[in-house]
Coordinates of C-alpha atoms in Angstrom, one line a residue:
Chain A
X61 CA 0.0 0.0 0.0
X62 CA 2.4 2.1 0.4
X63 CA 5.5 1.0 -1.2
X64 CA 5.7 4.3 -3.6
X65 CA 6.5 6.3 -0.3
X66 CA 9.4 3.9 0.2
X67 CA 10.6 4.0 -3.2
X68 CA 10.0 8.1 -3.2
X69 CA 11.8 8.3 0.3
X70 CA 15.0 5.9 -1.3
X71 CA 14.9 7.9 -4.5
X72 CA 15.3 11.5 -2.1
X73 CA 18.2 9.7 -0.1
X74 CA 20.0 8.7 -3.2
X75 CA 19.4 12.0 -4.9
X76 CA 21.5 13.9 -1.8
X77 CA 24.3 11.6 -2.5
X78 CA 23.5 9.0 0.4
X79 CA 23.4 5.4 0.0
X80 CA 20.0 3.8 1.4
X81 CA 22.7 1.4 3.6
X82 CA 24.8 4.0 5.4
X83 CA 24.0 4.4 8.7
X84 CA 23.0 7.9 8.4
X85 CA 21.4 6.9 4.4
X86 CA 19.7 4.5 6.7
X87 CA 18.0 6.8 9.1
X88 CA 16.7 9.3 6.8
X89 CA 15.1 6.7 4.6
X90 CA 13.6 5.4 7.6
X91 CA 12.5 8.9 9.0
X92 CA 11.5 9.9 5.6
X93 CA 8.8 6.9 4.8
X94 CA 7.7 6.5 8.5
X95 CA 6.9 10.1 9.2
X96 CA 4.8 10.6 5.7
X97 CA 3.2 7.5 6.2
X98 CA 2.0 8.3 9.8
X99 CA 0.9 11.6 9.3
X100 CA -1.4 10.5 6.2
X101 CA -2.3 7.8 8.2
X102 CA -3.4 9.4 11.2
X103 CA -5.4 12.4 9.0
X104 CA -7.7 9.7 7.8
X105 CA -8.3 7.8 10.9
X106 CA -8.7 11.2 12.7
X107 CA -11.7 12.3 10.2
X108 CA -13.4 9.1 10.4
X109 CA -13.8 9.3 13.8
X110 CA -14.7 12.9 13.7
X111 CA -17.2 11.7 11.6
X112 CA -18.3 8.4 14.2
X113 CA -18.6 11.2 16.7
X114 CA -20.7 13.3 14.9
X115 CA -23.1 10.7 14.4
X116 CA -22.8 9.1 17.8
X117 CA -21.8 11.9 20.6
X118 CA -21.2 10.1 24.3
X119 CA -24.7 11.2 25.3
X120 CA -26.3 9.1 22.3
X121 CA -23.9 6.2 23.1
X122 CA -25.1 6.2 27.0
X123 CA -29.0 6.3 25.9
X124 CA -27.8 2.9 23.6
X125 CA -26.8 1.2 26.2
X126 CA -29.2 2.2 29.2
X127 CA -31.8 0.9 26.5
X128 CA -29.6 -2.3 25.4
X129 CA -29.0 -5.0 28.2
X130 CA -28.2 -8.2 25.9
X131 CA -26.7 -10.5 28.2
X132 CA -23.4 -9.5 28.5
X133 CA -23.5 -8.5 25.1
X134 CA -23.9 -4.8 26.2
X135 CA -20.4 -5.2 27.4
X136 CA -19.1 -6.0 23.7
X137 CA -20.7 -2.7 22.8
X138 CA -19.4 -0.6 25.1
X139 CA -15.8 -2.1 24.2
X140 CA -16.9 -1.0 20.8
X141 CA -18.1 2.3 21.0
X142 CA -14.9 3.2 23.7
X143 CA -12.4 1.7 20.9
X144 CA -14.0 4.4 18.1
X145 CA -15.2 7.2 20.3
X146 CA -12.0 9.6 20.6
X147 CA -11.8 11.3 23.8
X148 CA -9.4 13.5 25.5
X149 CA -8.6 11.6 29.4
X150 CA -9.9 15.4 31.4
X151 CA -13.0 13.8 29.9
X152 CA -13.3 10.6 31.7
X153 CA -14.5 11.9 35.1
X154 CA -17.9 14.0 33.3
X155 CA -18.3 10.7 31.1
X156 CA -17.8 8.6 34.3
X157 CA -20.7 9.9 36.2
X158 CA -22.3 11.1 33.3
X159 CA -22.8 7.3 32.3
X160 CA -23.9 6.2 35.8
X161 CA -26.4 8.8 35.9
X162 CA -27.9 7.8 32.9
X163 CA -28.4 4.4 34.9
X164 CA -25.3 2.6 33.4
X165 CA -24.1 -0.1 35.4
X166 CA -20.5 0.6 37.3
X167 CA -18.8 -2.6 35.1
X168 CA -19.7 -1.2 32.1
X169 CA -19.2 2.0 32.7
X170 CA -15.3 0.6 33.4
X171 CA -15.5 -1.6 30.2
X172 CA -15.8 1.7 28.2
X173 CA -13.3 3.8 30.8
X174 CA -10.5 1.5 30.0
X175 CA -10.7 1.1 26.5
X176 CA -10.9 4.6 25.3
X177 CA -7.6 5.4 25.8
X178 CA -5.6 1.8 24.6
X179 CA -7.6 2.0 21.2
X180 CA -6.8 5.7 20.2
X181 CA -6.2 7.2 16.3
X182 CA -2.3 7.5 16.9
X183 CA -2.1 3.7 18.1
X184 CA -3.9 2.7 15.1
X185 CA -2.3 5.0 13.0
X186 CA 0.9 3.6 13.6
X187 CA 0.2 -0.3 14.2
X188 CA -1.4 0.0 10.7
X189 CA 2.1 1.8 9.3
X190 CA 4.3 -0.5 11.4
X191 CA 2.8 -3.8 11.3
X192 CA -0.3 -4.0 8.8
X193 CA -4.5 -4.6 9.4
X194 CA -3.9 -7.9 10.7
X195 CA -1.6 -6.8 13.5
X196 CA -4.3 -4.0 14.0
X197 CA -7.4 -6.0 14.3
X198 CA -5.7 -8.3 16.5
X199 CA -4.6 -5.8 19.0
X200 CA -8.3 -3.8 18.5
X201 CA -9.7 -7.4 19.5
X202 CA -7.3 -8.1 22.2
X203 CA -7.9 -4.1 24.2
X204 CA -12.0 -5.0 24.1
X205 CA -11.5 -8.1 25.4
X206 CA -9.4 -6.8 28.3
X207 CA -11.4 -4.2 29.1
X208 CA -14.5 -6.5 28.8
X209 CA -13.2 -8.8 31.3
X210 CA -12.1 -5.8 33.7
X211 CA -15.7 -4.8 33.7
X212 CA -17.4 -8.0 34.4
X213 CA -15.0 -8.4 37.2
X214 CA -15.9 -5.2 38.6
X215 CA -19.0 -5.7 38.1
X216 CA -19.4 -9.4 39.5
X217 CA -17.9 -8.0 42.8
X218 CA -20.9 -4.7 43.0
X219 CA -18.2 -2.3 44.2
X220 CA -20.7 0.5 44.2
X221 CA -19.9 0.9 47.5
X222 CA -16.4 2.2 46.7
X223 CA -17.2 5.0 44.7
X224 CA -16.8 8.5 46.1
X225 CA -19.5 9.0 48.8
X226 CA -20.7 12.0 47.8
X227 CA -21.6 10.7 44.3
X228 CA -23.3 7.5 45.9
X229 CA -25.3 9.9 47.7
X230 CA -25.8 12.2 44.4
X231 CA -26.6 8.9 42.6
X232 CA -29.3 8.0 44.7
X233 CA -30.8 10.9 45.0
X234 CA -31.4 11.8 41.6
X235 CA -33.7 10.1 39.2
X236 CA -31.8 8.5 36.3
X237 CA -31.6 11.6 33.6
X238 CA -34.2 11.6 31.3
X239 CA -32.3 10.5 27.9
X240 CA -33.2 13.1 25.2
X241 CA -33.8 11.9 22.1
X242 CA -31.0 12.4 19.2
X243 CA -30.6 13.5 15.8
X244 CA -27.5 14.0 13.7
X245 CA -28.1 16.4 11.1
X246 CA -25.7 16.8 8.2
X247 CA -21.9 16.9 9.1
X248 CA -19.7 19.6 8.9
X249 CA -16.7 17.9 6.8
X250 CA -15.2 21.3 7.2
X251 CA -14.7 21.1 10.5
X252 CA -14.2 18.0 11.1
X253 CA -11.4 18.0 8.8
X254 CA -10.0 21.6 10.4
X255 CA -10.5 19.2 13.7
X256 CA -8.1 16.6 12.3
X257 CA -5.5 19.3 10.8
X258 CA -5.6 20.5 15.0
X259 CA -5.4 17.0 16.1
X260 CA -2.1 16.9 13.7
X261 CA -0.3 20.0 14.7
X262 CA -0.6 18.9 18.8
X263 CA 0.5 15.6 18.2
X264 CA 3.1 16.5 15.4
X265 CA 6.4 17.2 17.7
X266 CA 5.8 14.2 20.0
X267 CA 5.8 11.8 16.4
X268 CA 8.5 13.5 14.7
X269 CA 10.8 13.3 18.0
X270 CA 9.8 9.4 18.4
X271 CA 10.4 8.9 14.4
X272 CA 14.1 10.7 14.9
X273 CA 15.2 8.5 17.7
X274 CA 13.6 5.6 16.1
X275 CA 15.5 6.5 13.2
X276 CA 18.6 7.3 15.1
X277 CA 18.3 3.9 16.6
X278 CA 17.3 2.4 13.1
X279 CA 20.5 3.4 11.5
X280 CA 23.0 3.2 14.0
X281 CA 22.7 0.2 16.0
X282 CA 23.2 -3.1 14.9
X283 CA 20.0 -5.1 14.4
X284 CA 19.4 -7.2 17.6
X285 CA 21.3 -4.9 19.7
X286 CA 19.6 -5.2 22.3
X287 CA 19.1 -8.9 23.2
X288 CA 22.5 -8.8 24.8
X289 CA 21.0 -7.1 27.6
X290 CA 17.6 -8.5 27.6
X291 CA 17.2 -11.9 28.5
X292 CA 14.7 -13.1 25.0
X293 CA 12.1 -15.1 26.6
X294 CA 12.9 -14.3 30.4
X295 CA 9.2 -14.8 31.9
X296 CA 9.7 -11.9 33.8
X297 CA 10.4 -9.2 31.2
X298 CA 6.5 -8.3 30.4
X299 CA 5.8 -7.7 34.1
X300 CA 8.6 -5.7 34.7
X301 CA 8.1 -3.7 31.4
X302 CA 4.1 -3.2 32.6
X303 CA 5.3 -1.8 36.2
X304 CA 8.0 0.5 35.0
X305 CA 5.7 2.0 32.6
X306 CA 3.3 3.3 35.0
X307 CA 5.0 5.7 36.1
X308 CA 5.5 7.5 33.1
X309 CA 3.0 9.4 32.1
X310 CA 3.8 9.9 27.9
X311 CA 1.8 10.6 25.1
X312 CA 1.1 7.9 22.5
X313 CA 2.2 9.6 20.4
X314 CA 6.5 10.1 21.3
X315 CA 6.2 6.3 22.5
X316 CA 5.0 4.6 19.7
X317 CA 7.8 5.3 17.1
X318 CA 10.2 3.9 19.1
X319 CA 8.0 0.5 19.7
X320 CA 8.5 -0.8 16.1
X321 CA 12.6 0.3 16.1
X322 CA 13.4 -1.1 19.8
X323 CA 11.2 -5.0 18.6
X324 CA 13.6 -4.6 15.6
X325 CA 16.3 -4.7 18.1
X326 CA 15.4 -7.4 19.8
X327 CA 12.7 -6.6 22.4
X328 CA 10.3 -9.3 22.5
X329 CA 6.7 -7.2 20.6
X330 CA 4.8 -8.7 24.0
X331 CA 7.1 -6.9 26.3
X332 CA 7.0 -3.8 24.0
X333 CA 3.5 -3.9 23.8
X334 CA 2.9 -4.4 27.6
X335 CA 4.9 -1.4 27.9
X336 CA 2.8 0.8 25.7
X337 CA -0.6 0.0 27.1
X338 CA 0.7 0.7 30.5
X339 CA 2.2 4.0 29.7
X340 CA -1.2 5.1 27.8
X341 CA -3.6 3.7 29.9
X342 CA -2.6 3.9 33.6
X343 CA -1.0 6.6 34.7
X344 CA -0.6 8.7 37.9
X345 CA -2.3 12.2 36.4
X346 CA -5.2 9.7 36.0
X347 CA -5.4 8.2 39.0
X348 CA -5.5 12.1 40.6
X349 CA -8.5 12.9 38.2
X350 CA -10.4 9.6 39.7
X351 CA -9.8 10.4 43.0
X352 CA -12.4 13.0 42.7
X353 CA -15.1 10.0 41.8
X354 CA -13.4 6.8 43.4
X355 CA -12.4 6.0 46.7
X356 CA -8.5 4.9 46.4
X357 CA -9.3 1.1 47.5
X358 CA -11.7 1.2 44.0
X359 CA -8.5 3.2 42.1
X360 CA -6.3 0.7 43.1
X361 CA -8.3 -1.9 42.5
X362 CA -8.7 -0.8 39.3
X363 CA -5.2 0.1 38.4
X364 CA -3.9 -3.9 39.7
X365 CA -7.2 -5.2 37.6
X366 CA -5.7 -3.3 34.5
X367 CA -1.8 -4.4 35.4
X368 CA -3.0 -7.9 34.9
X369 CA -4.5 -8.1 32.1
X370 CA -2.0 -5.9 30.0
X371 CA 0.7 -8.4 31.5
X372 CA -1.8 -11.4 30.3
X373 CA -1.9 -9.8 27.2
X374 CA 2.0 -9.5 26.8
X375 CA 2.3 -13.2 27.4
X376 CA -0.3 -13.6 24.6
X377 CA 1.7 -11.0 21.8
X378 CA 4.1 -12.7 22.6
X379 CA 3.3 -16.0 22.0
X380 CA 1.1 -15.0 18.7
X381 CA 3.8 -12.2 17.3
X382 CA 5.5 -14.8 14.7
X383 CA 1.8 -15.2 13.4
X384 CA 1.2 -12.0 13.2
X385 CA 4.5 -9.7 11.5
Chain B
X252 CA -28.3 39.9 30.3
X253 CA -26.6 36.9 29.1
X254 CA -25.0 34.6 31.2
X255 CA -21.9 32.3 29.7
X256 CA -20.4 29.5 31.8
X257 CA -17.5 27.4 31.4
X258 CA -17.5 23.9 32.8
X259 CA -14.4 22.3 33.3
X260 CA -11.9 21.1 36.1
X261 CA -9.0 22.9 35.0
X262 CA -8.0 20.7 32.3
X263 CA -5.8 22.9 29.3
X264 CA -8.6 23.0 27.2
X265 CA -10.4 24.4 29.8
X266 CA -8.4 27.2 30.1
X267 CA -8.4 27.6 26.1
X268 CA -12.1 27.7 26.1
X269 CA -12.6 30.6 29.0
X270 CA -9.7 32.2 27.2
X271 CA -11.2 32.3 23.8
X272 CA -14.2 33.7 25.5
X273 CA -13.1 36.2 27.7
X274 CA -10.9 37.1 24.2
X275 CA -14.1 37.7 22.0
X276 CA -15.5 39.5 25.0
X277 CA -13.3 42.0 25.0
X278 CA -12.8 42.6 21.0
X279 CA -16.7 42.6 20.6
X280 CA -17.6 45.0 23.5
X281 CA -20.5 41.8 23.8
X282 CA -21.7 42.1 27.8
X283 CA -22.5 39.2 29.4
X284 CA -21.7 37.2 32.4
X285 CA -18.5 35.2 32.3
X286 CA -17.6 32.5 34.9
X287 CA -15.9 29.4 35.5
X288 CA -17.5 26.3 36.8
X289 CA -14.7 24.0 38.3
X290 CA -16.6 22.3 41.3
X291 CA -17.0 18.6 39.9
X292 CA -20.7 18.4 41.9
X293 CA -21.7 21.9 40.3
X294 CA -20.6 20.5 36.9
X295 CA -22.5 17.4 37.7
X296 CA -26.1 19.3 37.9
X297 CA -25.2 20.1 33.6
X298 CA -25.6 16.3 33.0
X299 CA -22.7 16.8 30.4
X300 CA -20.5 13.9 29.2
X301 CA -17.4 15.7 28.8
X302 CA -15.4 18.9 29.6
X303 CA -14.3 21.7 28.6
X304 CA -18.6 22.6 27.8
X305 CA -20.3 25.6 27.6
X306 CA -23.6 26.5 29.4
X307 CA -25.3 29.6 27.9
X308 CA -28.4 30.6 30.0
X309 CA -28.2 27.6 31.8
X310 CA -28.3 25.4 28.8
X311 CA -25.2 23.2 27.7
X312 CA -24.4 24.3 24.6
X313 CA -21.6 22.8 23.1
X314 CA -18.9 20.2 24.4
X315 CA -15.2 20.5 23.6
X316 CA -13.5 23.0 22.0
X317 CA -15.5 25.3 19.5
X318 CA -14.2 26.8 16.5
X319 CA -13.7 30.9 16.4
X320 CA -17.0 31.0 13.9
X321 CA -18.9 28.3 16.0
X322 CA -18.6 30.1 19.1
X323 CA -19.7 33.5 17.5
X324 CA -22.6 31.5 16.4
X325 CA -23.3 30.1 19.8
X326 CA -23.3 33.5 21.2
X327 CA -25.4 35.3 18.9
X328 CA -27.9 32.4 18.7
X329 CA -30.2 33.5 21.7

């Protein structure tokens, strides 16, 4: 799909005198093809699900699923919608007791909490540049399972009772919001696409930093580079990547250039993968923002429930990644 | 007399939003009243399902960020 970029980017690093396997030859190429790619990438995921939430803004996903209770099967569609609704994480608290006002239970609530952020346009974006639509799918499939299995724990547990007292009162005090009823009129492609051009620019450093050390990293160390220090199939390696990375509180989109470089190196996709979930979806600013809704025991809760099944998850990448790249 | 709020806990677009407002305030001479909602159990009472949002007259508005011409729009509307 998009092999003429690669040739294009080979053809500009010859045409400045470099050759395509010098270190430095190496890195623009690599810079080059990856950046163009991403950013063409990430404009058309980023206007299609301008154009998902235009047709289906948070309020109308809430009245869906107050309406829908399938059996478990409203958990699948809250994993759903979460994985193509964009939204920014100063967001989640409104959303959070916006849903449970609208008489959503707490598990599902969670289910859609926790997938938001792991299924965002900049991790498609690049899984689809780095690794193709199987890789994609695969990973889309794995985050709504997770976060379907968070929420049925939660839920299966009725932890209602560790939510922020002053909302328990709220909650039972007020009647269940009255949904109002929804119609998308024609959208604005205008802005939608201004929208995506803003998403761009705010994101643009981060990438371009990640794609030049990525690059960097492409072109001057040796391919496996790193397996001398990391022992390959050490058991402990996705755990340890999953703890470190809560800490670190990075956007997507500086993280995600360096994933594809550093498995080229030689660290297991798992353990990279592990890391990246962790870093995007639990982090510490979070946690603060929760605090506000969730008694810690529930945020910690939470936050070990989450741990687990990203770690899970590594094991599986790791296990599947020859099938899959 | 109008009155404009801002809901939002002091997130960066927050602050862009009450910005862009208090900036077309002040360029169109428009007089209403401006203020900032940051109390997560006031912005509870809006029913809205994601910040920054903007109540005009008590009714929430829009959610997010608005354009320059969208938030004319919003203004003028009522």
């Amino acid at each position: 799909m998009f092999q003429f970029l690669e040739d294009g980017a080979a053809y500009f690093v010859r045409l400045i005198g470099l050759s395509v396997d010098s270190p430095f030859g190496a890195a623009l190429h690599f810079f080059l093809y990856d950046s163009v790619k991403i950013i063409i990438l990430l404009l058309l995921i980023t206007q299609l699900m301008g154009l998902v939430n235009h047709y289906l803004p948070t309020a109308r996903i809430r009245s869906f699923l107050s309406k829908n209770k399938l059996f478990g099967l409203d958990y699948v569609f809250a994993a759903f919608l979460g994985a193509i609704t964009p939204f920014c994480s100063c967001s989640s608290v409104p959303l959070f007791i916006g849903f449970l006002r609208g008489g959503l239970p707490l598990g599902l609530t969670f289910t859609f909490l926790i997938v938001s952020p792991l299924v965002n346009e900049i991790a498609l974006a690049y899984f689809l540049a780095a690794w193709g639509w199987k890789f994609t799918l695969f990973y889309l499939f794995a985050a709504m399972t997770l976060a379907i299995l968070a929420g049925w724990s939660i839920a299966l547990f009725r932890l209602d009772s560790w939510l922020s007292p002053w909302l328990q009162e709220a909650l039972a005090k007020t009647q269940a919001v009255q949904q109002q009823q929804f119609k998308a009129g024609k959208p604005n492609f205008l802005a939608i696409w201004q929208e995506a051009l803003g998403t761009l620019k705010k994101l643009l450093p981060y990438i371009l930093v990640g794609i030049a050390l990525g690059a960097f990293l492409h072109g001057y160390t040796p391919e496996g580079f790193l397996e001398n220090y990391l022992p390959k199939n050490s058991f402990w390696s996705v755990p340890l990547a999953t703890v470190l990375a809560i800490p670190l509180y990075n956007n997507a989109a500086g993280i995600l250039p360096l994933l594809e470089v550093l498995i080229q190196k030689g660290i297991p996709l798992g353990t990279a993968m592990a890391f990246m979930m962790a870093t995007i979806g639990l982090s510490f600013p979070e946690a603060m923002l929760l605090k506000k809704v969730m008694q810690w025991r529930l945020i910690v809760l939470f936050f070990s429930l989450v741990a687990l099944l990203i770690i899970l998850l590594g094991f599986l990448f790791n296990a599947v990644a020859p099938y899959l790249i | 007399m109008k009155s404009v709020k801002v809901l939002g806990t002091g997130c960066a677009k927050c602050k862009q939003l009450y910005q862009l407002i208090a900036d077309y305030k002040a360029k169109h001479q428009f007089d209403f009243e401006l203020e900032k909602v940051e109390d997560i159990m006031d912005i509870m009472a809006y029913d809205v399902m994601g910040t920054p949002a903007l109540v005009i007259d008590e009714k929430p508005s829009f959610v997010g960020l608005p354009s320059k011409q969208e938030l004319a729009k919003l203004l003028n509307a009522n």
